[in-house]
CSV table of C-alpha atoms in Angstrom, one decimal:
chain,number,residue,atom,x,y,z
Q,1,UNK,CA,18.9,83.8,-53.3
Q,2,UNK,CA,21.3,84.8,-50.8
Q,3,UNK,CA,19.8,83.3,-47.8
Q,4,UNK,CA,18.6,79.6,-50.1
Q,5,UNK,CA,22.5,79.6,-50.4
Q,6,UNK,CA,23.6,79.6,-46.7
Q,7,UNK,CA,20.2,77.3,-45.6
Q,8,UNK,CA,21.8,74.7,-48.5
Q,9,UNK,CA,25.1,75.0,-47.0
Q,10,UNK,CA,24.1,74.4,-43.2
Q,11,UNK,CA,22.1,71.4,-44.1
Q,12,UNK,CA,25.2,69.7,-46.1
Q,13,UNK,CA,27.7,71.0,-43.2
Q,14,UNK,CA,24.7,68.5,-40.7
Q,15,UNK,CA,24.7,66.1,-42.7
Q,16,UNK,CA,28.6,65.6,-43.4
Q,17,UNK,CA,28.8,65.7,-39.8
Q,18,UNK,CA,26.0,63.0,-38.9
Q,19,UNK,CA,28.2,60.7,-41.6
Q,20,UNK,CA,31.6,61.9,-39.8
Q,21,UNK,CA,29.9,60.8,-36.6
Q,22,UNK,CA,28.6,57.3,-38.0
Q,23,UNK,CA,32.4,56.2,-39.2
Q,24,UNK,CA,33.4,56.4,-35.9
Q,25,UNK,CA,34.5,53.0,-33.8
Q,26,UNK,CA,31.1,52.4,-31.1
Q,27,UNK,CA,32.6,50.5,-27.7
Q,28,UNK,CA,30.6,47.5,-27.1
Q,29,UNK,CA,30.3,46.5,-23.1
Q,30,UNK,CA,32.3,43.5,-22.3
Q,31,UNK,CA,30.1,41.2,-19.6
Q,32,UNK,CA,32.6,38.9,-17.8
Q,33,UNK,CA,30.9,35.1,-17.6
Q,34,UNK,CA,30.6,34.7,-14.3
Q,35,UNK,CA,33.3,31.7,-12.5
Q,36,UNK,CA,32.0,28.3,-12.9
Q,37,UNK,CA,32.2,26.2,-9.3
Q,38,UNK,CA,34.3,23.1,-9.4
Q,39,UNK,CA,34.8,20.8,-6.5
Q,40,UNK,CA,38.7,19.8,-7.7
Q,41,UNK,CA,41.1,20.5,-5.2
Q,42,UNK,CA,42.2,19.6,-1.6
Q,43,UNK,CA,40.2,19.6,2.0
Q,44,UNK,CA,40.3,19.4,6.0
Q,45,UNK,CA,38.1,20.0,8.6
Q,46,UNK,CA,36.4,18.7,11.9
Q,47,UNK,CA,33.5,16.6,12.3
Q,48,UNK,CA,31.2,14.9,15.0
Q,49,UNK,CA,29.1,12.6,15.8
Q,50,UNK,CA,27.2,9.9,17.0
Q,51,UNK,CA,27.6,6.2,17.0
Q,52,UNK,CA,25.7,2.9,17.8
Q,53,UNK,CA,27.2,-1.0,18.7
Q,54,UNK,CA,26.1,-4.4,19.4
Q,55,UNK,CA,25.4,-7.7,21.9
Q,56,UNK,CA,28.5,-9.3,23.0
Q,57,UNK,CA,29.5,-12.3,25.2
Q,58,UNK,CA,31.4,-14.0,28.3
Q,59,UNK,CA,33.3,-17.0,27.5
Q,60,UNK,CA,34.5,-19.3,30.3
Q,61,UNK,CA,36.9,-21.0,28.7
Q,62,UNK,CA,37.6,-19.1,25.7
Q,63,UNK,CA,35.2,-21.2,23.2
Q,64,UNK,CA,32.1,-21.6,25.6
Q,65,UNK,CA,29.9,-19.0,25.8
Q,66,UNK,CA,28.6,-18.9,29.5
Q,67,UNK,CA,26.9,-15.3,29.8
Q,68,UNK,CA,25.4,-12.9,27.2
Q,69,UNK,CA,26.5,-9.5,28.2
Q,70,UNK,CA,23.4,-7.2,27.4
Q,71,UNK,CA,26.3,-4.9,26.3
Q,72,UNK,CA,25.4,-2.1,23.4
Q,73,UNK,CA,27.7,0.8,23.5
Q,74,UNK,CA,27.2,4.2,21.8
Q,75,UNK,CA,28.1,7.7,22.5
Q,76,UNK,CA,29.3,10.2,20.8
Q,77,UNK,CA,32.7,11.0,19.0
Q,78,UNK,CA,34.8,14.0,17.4
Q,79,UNK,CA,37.1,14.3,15.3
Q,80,UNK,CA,39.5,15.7,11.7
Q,81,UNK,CA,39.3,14.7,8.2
Q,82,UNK,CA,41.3,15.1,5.5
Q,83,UNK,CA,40.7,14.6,1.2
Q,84,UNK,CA,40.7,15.7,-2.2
Q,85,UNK,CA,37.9,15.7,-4.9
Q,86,UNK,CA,39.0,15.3,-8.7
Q,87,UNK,CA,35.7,16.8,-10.6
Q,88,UNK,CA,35.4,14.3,-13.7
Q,89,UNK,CA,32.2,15.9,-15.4
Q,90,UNK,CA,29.8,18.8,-14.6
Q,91,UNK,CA,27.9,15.7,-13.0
Q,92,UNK,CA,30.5,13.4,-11.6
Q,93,UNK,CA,33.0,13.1,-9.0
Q,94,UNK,CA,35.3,11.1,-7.5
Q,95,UNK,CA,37.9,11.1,-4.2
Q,96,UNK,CA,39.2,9.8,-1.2
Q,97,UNK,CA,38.7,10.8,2.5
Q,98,UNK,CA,40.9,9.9,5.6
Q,99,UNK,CA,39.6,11.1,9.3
Q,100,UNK,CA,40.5,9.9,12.7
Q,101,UNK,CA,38.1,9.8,15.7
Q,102,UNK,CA,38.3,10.4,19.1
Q,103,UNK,CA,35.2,8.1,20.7
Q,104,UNK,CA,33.1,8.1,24.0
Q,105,UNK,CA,30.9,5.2,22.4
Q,106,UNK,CA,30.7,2.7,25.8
Q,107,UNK,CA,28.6,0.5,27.6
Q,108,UNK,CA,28.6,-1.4,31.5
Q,109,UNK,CA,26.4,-4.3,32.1
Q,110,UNK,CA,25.6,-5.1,35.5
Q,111,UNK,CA,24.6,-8.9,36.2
Q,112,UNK,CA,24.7,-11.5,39.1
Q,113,UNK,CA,26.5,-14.4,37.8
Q,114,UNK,CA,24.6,-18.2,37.8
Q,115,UNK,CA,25.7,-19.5,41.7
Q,116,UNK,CA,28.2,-16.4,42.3
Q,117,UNK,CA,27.6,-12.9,43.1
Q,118,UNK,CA,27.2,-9.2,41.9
Q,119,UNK,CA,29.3,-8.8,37.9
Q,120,UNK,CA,29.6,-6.3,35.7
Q,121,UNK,CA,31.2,-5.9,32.1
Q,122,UNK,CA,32.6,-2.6,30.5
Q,123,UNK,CA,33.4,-2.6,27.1
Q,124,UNK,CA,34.6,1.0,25.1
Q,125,UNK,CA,35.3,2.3,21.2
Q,126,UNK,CA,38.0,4.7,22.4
Q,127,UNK,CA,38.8,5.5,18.6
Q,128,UNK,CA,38.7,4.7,15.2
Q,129,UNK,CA,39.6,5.8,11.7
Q,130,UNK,CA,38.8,5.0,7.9
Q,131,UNK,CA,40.5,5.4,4.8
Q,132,UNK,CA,37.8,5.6,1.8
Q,133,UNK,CA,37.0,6.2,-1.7
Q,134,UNK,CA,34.6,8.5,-2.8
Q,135,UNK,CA,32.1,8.8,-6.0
Q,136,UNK,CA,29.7,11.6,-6.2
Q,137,UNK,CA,26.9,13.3,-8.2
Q,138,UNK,CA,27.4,17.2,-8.2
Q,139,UNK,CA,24.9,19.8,-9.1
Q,140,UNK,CA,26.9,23.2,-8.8
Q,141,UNK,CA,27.3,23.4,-5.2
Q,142,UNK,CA,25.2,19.9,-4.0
Q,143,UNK,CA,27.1,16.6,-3.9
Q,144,UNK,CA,25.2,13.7,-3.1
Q,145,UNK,CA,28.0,10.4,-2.4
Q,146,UNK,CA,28.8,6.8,-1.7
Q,147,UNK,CA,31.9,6.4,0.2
Q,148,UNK,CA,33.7,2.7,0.6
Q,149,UNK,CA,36.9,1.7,2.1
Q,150,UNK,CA,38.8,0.2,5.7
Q,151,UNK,CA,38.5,1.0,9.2
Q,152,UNK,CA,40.1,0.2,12.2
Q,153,UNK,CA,39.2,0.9,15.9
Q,154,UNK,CA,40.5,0.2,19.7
Q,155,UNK,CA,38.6,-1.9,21.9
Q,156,UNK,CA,38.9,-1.8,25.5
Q,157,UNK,CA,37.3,-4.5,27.9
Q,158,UNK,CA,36.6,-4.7,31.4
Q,159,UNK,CA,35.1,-7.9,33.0
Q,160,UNK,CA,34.9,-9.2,36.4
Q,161,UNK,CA,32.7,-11.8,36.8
Q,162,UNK,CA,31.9,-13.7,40.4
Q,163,UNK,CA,31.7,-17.9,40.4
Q,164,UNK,CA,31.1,-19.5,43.0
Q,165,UNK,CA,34.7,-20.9,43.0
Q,166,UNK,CA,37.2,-17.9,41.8
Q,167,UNK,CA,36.3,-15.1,39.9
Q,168,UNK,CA,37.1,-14.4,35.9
Q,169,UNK,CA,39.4,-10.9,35.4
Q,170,UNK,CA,39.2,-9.2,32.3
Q,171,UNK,CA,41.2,-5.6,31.4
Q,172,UNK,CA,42.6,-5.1,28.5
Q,173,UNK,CA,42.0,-3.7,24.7
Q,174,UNK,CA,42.8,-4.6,20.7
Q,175,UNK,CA,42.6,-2.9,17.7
Q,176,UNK,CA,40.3,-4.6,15.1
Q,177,UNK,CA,40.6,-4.0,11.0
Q,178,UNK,CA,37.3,-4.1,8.8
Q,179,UNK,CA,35.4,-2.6,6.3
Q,180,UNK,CA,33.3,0.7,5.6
Q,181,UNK,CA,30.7,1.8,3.2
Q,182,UNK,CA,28.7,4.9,3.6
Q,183,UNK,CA,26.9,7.8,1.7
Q,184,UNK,CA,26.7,11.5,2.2
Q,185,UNK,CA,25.7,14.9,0.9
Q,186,UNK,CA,27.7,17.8,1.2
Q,187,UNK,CA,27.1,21.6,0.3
Q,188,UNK,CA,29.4,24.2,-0.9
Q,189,UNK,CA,27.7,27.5,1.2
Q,190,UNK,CA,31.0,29.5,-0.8
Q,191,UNK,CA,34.2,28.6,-2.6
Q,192,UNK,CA,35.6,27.5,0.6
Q,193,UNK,CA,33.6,26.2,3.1
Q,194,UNK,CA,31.7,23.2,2.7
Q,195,UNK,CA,29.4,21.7,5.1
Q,196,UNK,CA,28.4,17.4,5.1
Q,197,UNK,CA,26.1,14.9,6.6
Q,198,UNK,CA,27.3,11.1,6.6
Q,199,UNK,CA,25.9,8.0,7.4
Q,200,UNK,CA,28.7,5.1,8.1
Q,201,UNK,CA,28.8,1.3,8.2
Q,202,UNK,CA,31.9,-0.3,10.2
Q,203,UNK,CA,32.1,-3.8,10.4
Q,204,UNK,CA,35.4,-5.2,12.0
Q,205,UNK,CA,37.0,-8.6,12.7
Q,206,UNK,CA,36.0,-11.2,15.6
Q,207,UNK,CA,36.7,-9.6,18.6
Q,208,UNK,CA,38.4,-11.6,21.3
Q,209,UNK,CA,39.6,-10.5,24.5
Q,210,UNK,CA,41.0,-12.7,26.6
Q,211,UNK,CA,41.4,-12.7,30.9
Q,212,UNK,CA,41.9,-14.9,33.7
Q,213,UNK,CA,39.9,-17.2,36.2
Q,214,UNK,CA,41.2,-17.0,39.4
Q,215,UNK,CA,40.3,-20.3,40.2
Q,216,UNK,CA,42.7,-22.6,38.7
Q,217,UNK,CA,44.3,-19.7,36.7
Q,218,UNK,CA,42.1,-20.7,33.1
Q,219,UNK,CA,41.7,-18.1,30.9
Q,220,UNK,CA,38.1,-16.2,30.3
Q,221,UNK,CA,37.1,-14.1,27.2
Q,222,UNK,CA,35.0,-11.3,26.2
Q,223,UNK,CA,34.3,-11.8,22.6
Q,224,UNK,CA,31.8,-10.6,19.8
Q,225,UNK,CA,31.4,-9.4,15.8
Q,226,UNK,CA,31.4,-5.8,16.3
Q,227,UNK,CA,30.1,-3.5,13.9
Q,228,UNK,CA,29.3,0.4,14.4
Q,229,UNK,CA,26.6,2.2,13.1
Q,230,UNK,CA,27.7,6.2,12.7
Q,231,UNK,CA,26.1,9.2,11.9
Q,232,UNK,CA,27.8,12.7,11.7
Q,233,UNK,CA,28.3,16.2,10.4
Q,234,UNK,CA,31.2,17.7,9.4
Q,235,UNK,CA,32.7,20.9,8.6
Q,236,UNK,CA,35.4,21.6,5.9
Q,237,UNK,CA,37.9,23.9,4.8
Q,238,UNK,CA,38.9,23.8,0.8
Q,239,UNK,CA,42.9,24.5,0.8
Q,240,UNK,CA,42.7,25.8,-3.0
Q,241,UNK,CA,39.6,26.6,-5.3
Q,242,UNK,CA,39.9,27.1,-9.1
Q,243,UNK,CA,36.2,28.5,-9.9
């Protein structure tokens, strides 16, 4: 009797305590969602490249074309950029870009003028820049663009042709205005570096550089439609990220 007494008491004291124990408060882990990637914010950084121009042409006068200068200069080119993104959507972006270049993009063109002698015509791109808006598709890190806006770009001639009678002198340079379109896709490798891939279009005004002939003292021209095919990578650097 004695001992079904303390076997009925050491059961109930278990059992009160497995209730004690169920009333108490059980911690649940708390998981942290991890930061969603945004493109928002400012940008700079360095690019380079490589870039691609066409035919242009002698005039004597001004007016006249009297040689086709076999002229296509290309080279390559570096230099900064500087934007900001505004990330509309999960899917859709939009911005605006402005870089400056520092160009090598050049051509000579060696000729023997009709009844003179040995010629030769230099024309350079010794820099240009564009101001553009931006529209992307993002996914996460990925953003695949179309870029529009306007350019503008130094020209700089050097002619000396050989006539028969006199010779025709050209040095000097201009800075032509004109459009840009472009796309480009760009990768976010962490919250603050981002590395691109561009294609550009630049298509500028007349170009018309005008020289003398030193016989008679008539003026001579080196003039053509310029446009620039580009291609280039660039590097940037996101001044502030809110993941």
């Amino acid at each position: 009797m004695r001992k079904t007494l303390l076997s009925a008491i050491a059961v109930s004291a278990i059992l009160s305590g497995y209730a004690a124990a169920a009333d108490l408060p059980v911690k649940v882990p708390v998981y942290k969602a991890a930061p969603v990637f945004t493109w928002t914010g400012w940008y700079g950084g360095v690019n380079a490249g490589y870039g691609f121009d066409p035919n242009y042409y002698f005039e004597n006068p001004p007016g006249t074309i009297d040689q086709v200068f076999n002229l296509n200069p290309q080279g390559g080119f570096g230099g900064i950029q500087i934007g900001y993104n505004r990330q509309m959507s999960p899917v859709w972006l939009i911005g605006i870009e402005a870089d400056f270049q520092i160009a090598g993009i050049k051509d000579r063109f060696n000729f023997l003028y009709p009844g003179g002698g040995a010629s030769y015509a230099v024309l350079a791109i010794d820099y240009f820049s564009t101001i553009r808006g931006r529209i992307g598709y993002v996914q996460d890190r990925n953003l695949y663009y179309f870029t529009a806006g306007g350019a503008v770009a130094k020209f700089q001639a050097n002619v000396y042709a050989d006539f028969d009678a006199g010779d025709g002198l050209i040095n000097g340079d201009k800075w032509l205005g004109g459009y840009v379109v472009g796309i480009g896709y760009e990768r976010a490798f962490d919250n603050n570096w981002t590395l691109k891939f561009e294609y550009l279009y630049l298509d500028f005004a007349h170009l018309n550089i005008t020289g003398v002939n030193t016989n008679g003292g008539g003026l001579v021209a080196l003039t053509g439609d310029p446009y620039l095919h580009v291609v280039r990578l660039g590097l940037n650097l996101r001044f502030a990220t809110t993941p």
